[in-house]
DNA sequence: ATCAAAAGTTGATAATTATCAACTTTTGAT
DNA sequence: ATCAAAAGTTGATAATTATCAACTTTTGAT
């Protein structure tokens, strides 16, 4: 049985893991930063100096290969936090991060994060559990690339991006992403992506508004995934 | 720069995370179990009842798709431990596990593992760090599937399997895996795998002994990965 | 040591996907 | 509102990979 939750992380708020005392420490130490569209937050191989919490806009996490092609590993939205894993592991960032839109983040410097991590046993345990859950999603995503065709991966990606771009207020989801980024997310060529989008348009499953994509019949996308 | 460590987990011993007191508790509660070749330890969707530590042989972790094809996500060897993630997350297993060889494992029941986890702060923190490191590996593996050709993935897999099948005593590595499993590990068809192995044989990079594969010039495999 | 079954291999071909080039539409600065 | 640049789209074709069928080698039980 196909279940979208197996392929996309549930958003879980960073501050939920904190006691009210810890939360006020967090608020004291965190800094608000704005990034313009296309701004690169950090690059693969660099060392994290803090944790980001998205307040507004979308941030893509990606890997570049030596030919210049990039593959997008995840897209974070409002409320999501990231950048803490390499910091805990004391490893360099395995990925780069860049703003898709104009974005606003809260930035918690490394020292403050580690101080919270070390003083709070509940945070460590909460993170273990979160990481364990995330693992399932990553394993599933990995098998998608080996077992699904491009058309299937695009159908799945439309559903995932519907979640990412969903605005609680609105029922209709408008996915605002350029074709290169979408193709990098699916792991295919831009032209192959466009051809498949055309197919879904002909089937009246999606429509476009300018370069934006409107998902009209998500149920019919499910049908492509068994 | 290509670095094999980005694509395969370092083995880390479970017992290293434990104090001597905890270790004796572990030894008291753990049970030795033997599995015959092809025995299925658990299936995707089931709930873990304990943690496995491999003592002898190899165990494959895989996902089956509805068409019956399977894709192998990881191969564990002597000293590796697995099965604790879904247990911590209280999620069903995202994958199945089966013995490739005749194997021997230590089995630590859920209650004993959770008791260790809850009493030991160092274990929780150690696991967070291990999980964080593992994440980098998974992200890298995922991008391999989107950016590497079948030939490149096979070259990489030969290097990874060299690590898995490496016997400390011997310099020469003999990979003893059947072609279906190898193909599932690479994410390709068995025939495509065989044709590429033939290519590497013609180049004198590998040789075969019966159905076993001998990696003779690992450096030349690196050359296929830039 | 024999031999049937299982596993591995090869060739021919089909299906999928990427690449290149030309063209159209959209965007955003003025 | 205009218009050049950027982004998106389409068609033709090439490259990669999967599938099917026939055949060969290896394995493991006797």
XYZ file of C-alpha atoms (C1' of nucleotides) in Angstrom:
512
model
C 0.000 0.000 0.000
C 1.329 3.379 -0.994
C 1.669 5.826 1.856
C 3.092 9.281 1.281
C 4.393 9.438 4.857
C 6.953 6.800 3.949
C 8.528 9.191 1.477
C 8.446 12.544 3.192
C 9.349 13.539 6.739
C 6.668 14.699 9.067
C 7.489 18.236 10.153
C 8.469 18.247 13.778
C 9.131 21.448 15.595
C 12.513 21.929 17.190
C 11.133 23.824 20.149
C 8.707 20.993 20.956
C 11.664 19.024 22.295
C 12.587 21.756 24.751
C 11.385 22.611 28.232
C 10.167 26.180 28.737
C 13.471 27.055 30.394
C 15.427 25.634 27.478
C 13.104 27.401 25.109
C 13.834 30.786 26.607
C 17.560 30.026 26.350
C 16.979 29.155 22.703
C 15.119 32.409 22.083
C 17.895 34.368 23.760
C 20.597 32.810 21.582
C 18.842 32.473 18.235
C 19.265 35.124 15.582
C 16.942 36.098 12.748
C 18.525 36.133 9.279
C 17.092 36.864 5.835
C 18.387 35.254 2.664
C 17.669 36.346 -0.889
C 16.511 33.829 -3.495
C 19.450 31.679 -4.697
C 21.628 32.591 -1.715
C 23.853 29.686 -0.670
C 23.682 29.059 3.081
C 26.518 26.536 3.140
C 28.393 24.264 0.801
C 29.135 20.583 0.847
C 32.377 19.909 2.693
C 32.137 22.950 4.958
C 31.604 22.641 8.707
C 28.315 23.736 10.239
C 28.514 26.619 12.620
C 24.915 26.398 13.714
C 21.401 25.094 13.243
C 18.793 26.698 10.988
C 15.068 26.871 11.609
C 13.026 27.984 8.598
C 10.584 30.799 9.288
C 9.573 31.785 5.752
C 10.293 30.460 2.263
C 11.863 27.201 1.046
C 15.425 25.951 1.292
C 16.841 23.210 -0.907
C 19.420 20.717 0.308
C 21.460 19.343 -2.565
C 24.609 17.662 -3.723
C 26.583 18.805 -6.743
C 28.534 16.418 -8.877
C 31.771 17.382 -10.607
C 29.952 17.927 -13.939
C 27.958 20.698 -12.320
C 24.717 18.734 -12.154
C 22.989 18.920 -8.814
C 20.617 16.551 -7.142
C 18.198 17.886 -4.589
C 17.927 15.708 -1.560
C 15.304 17.579 0.409
C 13.322 20.802 0.485
C 12.705 22.403 3.870
C 9.744 24.662 4.577
C 8.512 26.884 7.392
C 8.952 25.226 10.782
C 11.567 22.685 9.663
C 15.039 22.694 11.183
C 18.269 21.394 9.734
C 22.030 21.487 9.924
C 22.400 19.803 13.279
C 23.472 16.361 12.106
C 26.982 17.107 10.818
C 27.375 19.350 13.844
C 26.712 16.455 16.231
C 28.790 14.047 14.222
C 31.573 16.617 13.884
C 31.605 15.746 10.206
C 31.718 18.189 7.302
C 28.384 18.920 5.659
C 27.584 16.163 3.180
C 25.302 18.559 1.280
C 24.887 22.182 0.299
C 21.919 24.399 1.164
C 20.471 27.273 -0.859
C 17.388 29.454 -0.706
C 14.777 28.681 -3.377
C 12.786 31.808 -2.450
C 13.503 34.859 -0.420
C 13.636 33.281 3.023
C 13.824 34.054 6.712
C 15.485 31.704 9.201
C 16.323 31.553 12.887
C 19.944 30.669 13.369
C 21.138 28.972 16.552
C 24.938 29.020 16.839
C 26.742 25.747 17.382
C 27.770 26.476 21.005
C 24.215 27.281 22.034
C 22.870 24.179 20.304
C 25.470 21.879 21.831
C 24.907 23.419 25.224
C 21.190 22.628 24.894
C 21.974 19.157 23.616
C 24.278 18.374 26.511
C 22.149 19.775 29.286
C 18.915 18.204 28.063
C 18.586 14.436 28.139
C 15.162 14.648 26.568
C 16.616 16.475 23.562
C 19.173 13.735 22.867
C 16.529 11.051 23.136
C 14.053 13.010 21.068
C 16.656 13.447 18.377
C 17.497 9.732 18.388
C 13.861 8.944 17.805
C 13.496 11.601 15.125
C 16.615 10.359 13.366
C 15.381 6.785 13.539
C 12.109 7.776 11.914
C 13.913 9.797 9.280
C 15.970 6.767 8.406
C 12.931 4.901 7.219
C 12.086 7.762 4.916
C 15.592 7.867 3.470
C 15.679 4.145 2.853
C 12.359 4.386 1.099
C 13.509 7.322 -1.006
C 16.600 5.393 -1.980
C 14.644 2.404 -3.211
C 12.383 4.728 -5.184
C 15.365 5.615 -7.342
C 16.174 1.976 -8.061
C 12.672 0.639 -8.562
C 10.535 3.461 -9.941
C 10.459 4.806 -13.490
C 10.889 8.511 -14.188
C 7.127 8.929 -14.619
C 6.480 7.253 -11.276
C 9.110 9.352 -9.559
C 7.543 12.497 -10.987
C 4.096 11.450 -9.772
C 5.566 10.825 -6.316
C 7.475 14.110 -6.372
C 4.339 16.040 -7.253
C 2.709 14.549 -4.179
C 5.711 15.296 -1.981
C 5.964 18.852 -3.267
C 2.240 19.280 -2.686
C 2.994 18.692 0.989
C 5.919 21.078 0.928
C 3.990 23.836 -0.812
C 0.697 23.247 0.935
C -0.690 26.343 2.543
C -2.921 25.344 5.429
C -5.463 27.964 4.491
C -5.861 26.903 0.863
C -7.111 23.583 -0.460
C -5.535 23.989 -3.880
C -1.748 23.538 -3.880
C 0.429 25.694 -6.082
C 3.960 24.371 -6.494
C 6.311 27.192 -7.262
C 9.571 25.612 -8.340
C 11.640 25.999 -11.476
C 12.059 23.071 -13.872
C 15.759 22.614 -13.215
C 15.187 22.280 -9.480
C 12.216 19.985 -10.016
C 14.281 17.786 -12.343
C 17.122 17.702 -9.791
C 14.639 16.665 -7.151
C 13.273 13.835 -9.296
C 16.696 12.780 -10.535
C 16.043 13.179 -14.246
C 16.721 15.539 -17.157
C 14.731 18.748 -17.380
C 13.318 17.727 -20.753
C 12.159 14.353 -19.447
C 10.473 16.132 -16.568
C 8.702 18.562 -18.881
C 7.451 15.783 -21.144
C 5.934 13.972 -18.197
C 4.365 17.144 -16.847
C 2.806 17.606 -20.279
C 1.403 14.074 -19.976
C -0.131 14.870 -16.572
C -1.505 18.104 -17.982
C -3.126 16.266 -20.880
C -4.688 13.929 -18.334
C -6.012 17.001 -16.447
C -4.210 15.856 -13.298
C -2.239 19.058 -13.058
C -2.378 22.466 -14.693
C 0.075 25.310 -14.932
C -0.161 28.987 -14.115
C 2.790 30.581 -15.785
C 5.682 28.440 -14.597
C 3.823 27.386 -11.461
C 2.256 23.941 -11.200
C -1.206 23.371 -9.783
C -2.002 19.858 -8.599
C -5.676 19.309 -9.320
C -6.236 15.583 -8.851
C -3.708 14.138 -6.395
C -5.691 10.886 -6.247
C -4.868 10.189 -9.856
C -1.190 10.590 -9.051
C -1.575 7.904 -6.410
C -2.826 5.627 -9.162
C 0.600 5.837 -10.816
C 2.165 4.429 -7.649
C 0.003 1.284 -7.586
C 37.637 13.589 -4.500
C 36.264 10.095 -4.222
C 36.319 8.620 -0.740
C 34.901 5.180 -0.071
C 34.058 6.122 3.507
C 31.357 8.405 2.182
C 29.538 5.428 0.737
C 29.895 2.735 3.359
C 29.477 2.872 7.128
C 32.433 2.403 9.350
C 31.816 -0.627 11.541
C 31.284 0.466 15.090
C 30.946 -2.021 17.854
C 27.795 -1.957 19.914
C 29.578 -2.889 23.111
C 32.014 0.024 22.747
C 29.198 2.354 23.765
C 28.638 0.505 27.031
C 30.266 0.737 30.424
C 31.610 -2.532 31.831
C 28.563 -2.822 34.070
C 26.240 -2.320 31.130
C 28.289 -4.753 29.127
C 27.826 -7.524 31.644
C 24.084 -6.800 31.637
C 24.198 -7.073 27.869
C 26.025 -10.409 28.036
C 23.524 -11.726 30.536
C 20.544 -10.854 28.345
C 21.859 -11.562 24.855
C 21.164 -14.866 23.185
C 23.150 -16.708 20.496
C 21.150 -17.752 17.428
C 22.166 -19.504 14.211
C 20.453 -18.894 10.889
C 20.739 -21.024 7.758
C 21.534 -19.411 4.406
C 18.423 -17.688 2.990
C 16.659 -17.616 6.345
C 14.512 -14.507 6.731
C 15.119 -12.766 10.076
C 12.286 -10.301 9.729
C 10.078 -8.803 7.077
C 9.279 -5.261 6.106
C 6.263 -4.019 8.032
C 6.849 -6.247 11.061
C 7.824 -4.824 14.451
C 11.304 -5.459 15.838
C 11.461 -7.503 18.993
C 15.162 -7.024 19.504
C 18.560 -5.992 18.236
C 20.906 -8.237 16.255
C 24.684 -8.280 16.438
C 26.344 -10.295 13.662
C 28.921 -12.815 14.863
C 29.503 -14.814 11.686
C 28.345 -14.588 8.065
C 26.567 -11.830 6.150
C 23.046 -10.499 6.434
C 21.313 -8.517 3.724
C 18.839 -5.716 4.426
C 16.439 -5.248 1.555
C 13.134 -3.914 0.344
C 10.825 -5.890 -1.919
C 8.584 -4.211 -4.412
C 5.173 -5.569 -5.375
C 6.568 -7.130 -8.580
C 8.792 -9.335 -6.456
C 12.004 -7.470 -7.282
C 14.129 -6.685 -4.289
C 16.648 -3.964 -3.727
C 19.397 -4.502 -1.195
C 20.003 -1.516 0.987
C 22.878 -2.775 3.091
C 24.923 -5.877 3.885
C 25.988 -6.394 7.474
C 29.056 -8.383 8.452
C 30.665 -9.678 11.641
C 30.615 -7.069 14.406
C 27.828 -4.937 12.909
C 24.577 -4.439 14.775
C 21.170 -3.580 13.397
C 17.449 -3.547 14.076
C 17.476 -0.899 16.796
C 16.198 2.021 14.784
C 12.574 1.001 14.225
C 12.590 -0.210 17.810
C 13.494 3.245 19.115
C 11.150 4.988 16.758
C 8.381 2.471 17.553
C 7.888 2.196 13.821
C 7.451 -0.988 11.808
C 10.579 -2.234 10.073
C 11.006 -0.371 6.783
C 13.080 -3.264 5.436
C 13.457 -7.036 5.539
C 16.553 -8.934 6.658
C 17.800 -12.306 5.424
C 20.922 -14.400 5.839
C 23.152 -14.514 2.764
C 25.312 -17.248 4.333
C 24.912 -19.535 7.254
C 25.159 -16.981 10.048
C 25.452 -16.627 13.788
C 24.060 -13.607 15.648
C 23.687 -12.330 19.181
C 20.136 -11.288 19.828
C 19.313 -8.706 22.482
C 15.591 -8.592 23.240
C 13.784 -5.260 23.006
C 13.236 -4.881 26.772
C 16.910 -5.381 27.554
C 17.972 -2.969 24.822
C 15.521 -0.272 25.888
C 16.521 -0.734 29.485
C 20.160 -0.138 28.481
C 19.145 2.805 26.325
C 17.190 4.464 29.112
C 19.687 3.930 31.884
C 22.691 5.019 29.869
C 22.941 8.638 28.764
C 26.149 7.890 26.927
C 24.405 5.263 24.812
C 21.716 7.691 23.648
C 24.325 10.304 22.774
C 26.569 7.775 21.096
C 23.654 6.578 19.003
C 22.756 10.147 18.001
C 26.274 10.652 16.766
C 26.378 7.310 14.972
C 23.029 8.023 13.342
C 24.206 11.447 12.279
C 27.262 9.957 10.617
C 25.187 7.270 8.966
C 22.976 9.947 7.492
C 25.803 11.310 5.421
C 26.409 7.875 4.010
C 22.758 7.415 3.105
C 22.516 10.774 1.425
C 25.593 9.957 -0.599
C 24.250 6.556 -1.552
C 21.035 8.151 -2.687
C 22.757 10.593 -4.984
C 24.794 7.732 -6.431
C 21.589 6.308 -7.842
C 20.632 9.568 -9.499
C 24.017 10.631 -10.810
C 26.033 7.480 -11.540
C 25.696 5.143 -14.497
C 25.269 1.410 -13.997
C 28.948 0.821 -14.726
C 29.981 3.408 -12.144
C 27.607 1.963 -9.573
C 29.059 -1.485 -10.171
C 32.611 -0.185 -9.762
C 31.554 1.470 -6.502
C 29.730 -1.639 -5.336
C 32.772 -3.792 -5.968
C 34.744 -1.477 -3.699
C 32.046 -1.492 -1.030
C 31.716 -5.254 -1.153
C 35.495 -5.550 -0.937
C 35.192 -3.875 2.456
C 32.327 -6.114 3.488
C 34.078 -9.305 2.419
C 37.533 -8.260 3.481
C 39.182 -10.747 5.761
C 41.750 -8.988 7.927
C 44.219 -11.815 7.477
C 44.124 -11.890 3.690
C 45.095 -9.129 1.310
C 43.139 -10.511 -1.637
C 39.387 -10.030 -1.293
C 36.990 -12.713 -2.458
C 33.421 -11.522 -2.803
C 31.049 -14.389 -2.396
C 27.641 -13.151 -3.496
C 25.230 -14.422 -6.093
C 24.465 -12.344 -9.166
C 20.857 -11.664 -8.239
C 21.877 -10.222 -4.883
C 24.700 -8.228 -6.445
C 22.324 -6.810 -9.048
C 19.815 -5.915 -6.310
C 22.586 -4.174 -4.417
C 23.596 -2.159 -7.483
C 20.032 -1.460 -8.541
C 20.233 -2.956 -12.009
C 19.242 -6.069 -13.968
C 21.268 -9.227 -13.462
C 22.239 -9.306 -17.131
C 23.487 -5.713 -17.056
C 25.541 -6.576 -14.018
C 27.079 -9.611 -15.693
C 27.986 -7.673 -18.830
C 29.808 -5.081 -16.760
C 31.588 -7.733 -14.725
C 32.734 -9.199 -18.033
C 34.079 -5.784 -18.969
C 36.040 -5.542 -15.700
C 37.295 -9.083 -16.234
C 38.507 -8.209 -19.723
C 40.336 -5.254 -18.197
C 41.942 -7.635 -15.657
C 40.505 -5.566 -12.818
C 38.643 -8.521 -11.387
C 38.653 -12.261 -11.934
C 36.244 -15.003 -10.994
C 36.666 -18.266 -9.142
C 33.552 -20.247 -9.889
C 30.794 -17.809 -9.033
C 32.993 -15.887 -6.610
C 34.513 -12.537 -7.591
C 38.119 -11.631 -6.862
C 38.970 -7.935 -6.888
C 42.526 -7.701 -8.179
C 43.049 -4.009 -8.908
C 40.823 -1.856 -6.704
C 42.737 1.271 -7.772
C 41.479 0.870 -11.303
C 37.930 0.766 -9.975
C 38.545 4.120 -8.319
C 39.423 5.444 -11.760
C 35.823 4.802 -12.856
C 34.643 7.111 -10.089
C 36.689 10.074 -11.283
C 32.117 -39.313 -9.795
C 27.583 -38.435 -11.692
C 23.929 -35.586 -12.969
C 19.859 -32.736 -12.458
C 18.821 -28.293 -10.841
C 20.330 -23.848 -10.024
C 23.074 -20.141 -11.235
C 25.483 -17.591 -14.511
C 26.295 -15.806 -19.337
C 25.528 -14.135 -24.004
C 23.102 -12.217 -28.020
C 19.279 -9.898 -30.053
C 16.070 -6.556 -29.402
C 12.847 -3.345 -27.139
C 11.970 0.222 -23.926
C 13.412 4.047 -21.358
C 15.825 8.091 -20.754
C 19.328 11.706 -22.003
C 21.144 14.967 -25.170
C 21.166 18.499 -28.592
C 19.136 22.122 -31.150
C 15.452 25.083 -32.292
C 11.721 27.394 -30.836
C 8.096 29.649 -27.553
C 6.630 31.665 -23.325
C 7.429 34.039 -19.141
C 9.752 37.083 -16.142
C 11.453 41.184 -14.334
C 13.966 45.447 -15.044
C 13.174 49.878 -17.094
C 3.906 48.753 -21.580
C 8.206 47.247 -23.685
C 11.697 44.067 -24.486
C 15.859 41.394 -23.665
C 17.175 37.626 -20.934
C 15.855 33.674 -18.629
C 13.040 29.830 -18.328
C 10.295 26.472 -20.353
C 8.914 23.360 -24.274
C 9.122 20.338 -28.274
C 11.051 17.246 -31.795
C 14.632 14.357 -33.497
C 17.948 11.308 -32.270
C 21.496 8.849 -29.554
C 22.819 6.401 -25.555
C 21.776 3.560 -21.819
C 19.543 -0.076 -19.721
C 15.997 -3.834 -19.397
C 13.862 -7.872 -21.183
C 13.491 -12.279 -23.375
C 15.267 -16.531 -24.953
C 18.840 -19.767 -25.586
C 22.764 -21.597 -23.968
C 26.831 -22.804 -20.629
C 28.848 -23.485 -16.211
C 28.622 -24.480 -11.439
C 26.759 -26.452 -7.414
C 25.416 -29.788 -4.240
C 22.918 -34.041 -3.345
C 23.512 -38.899 -4.055
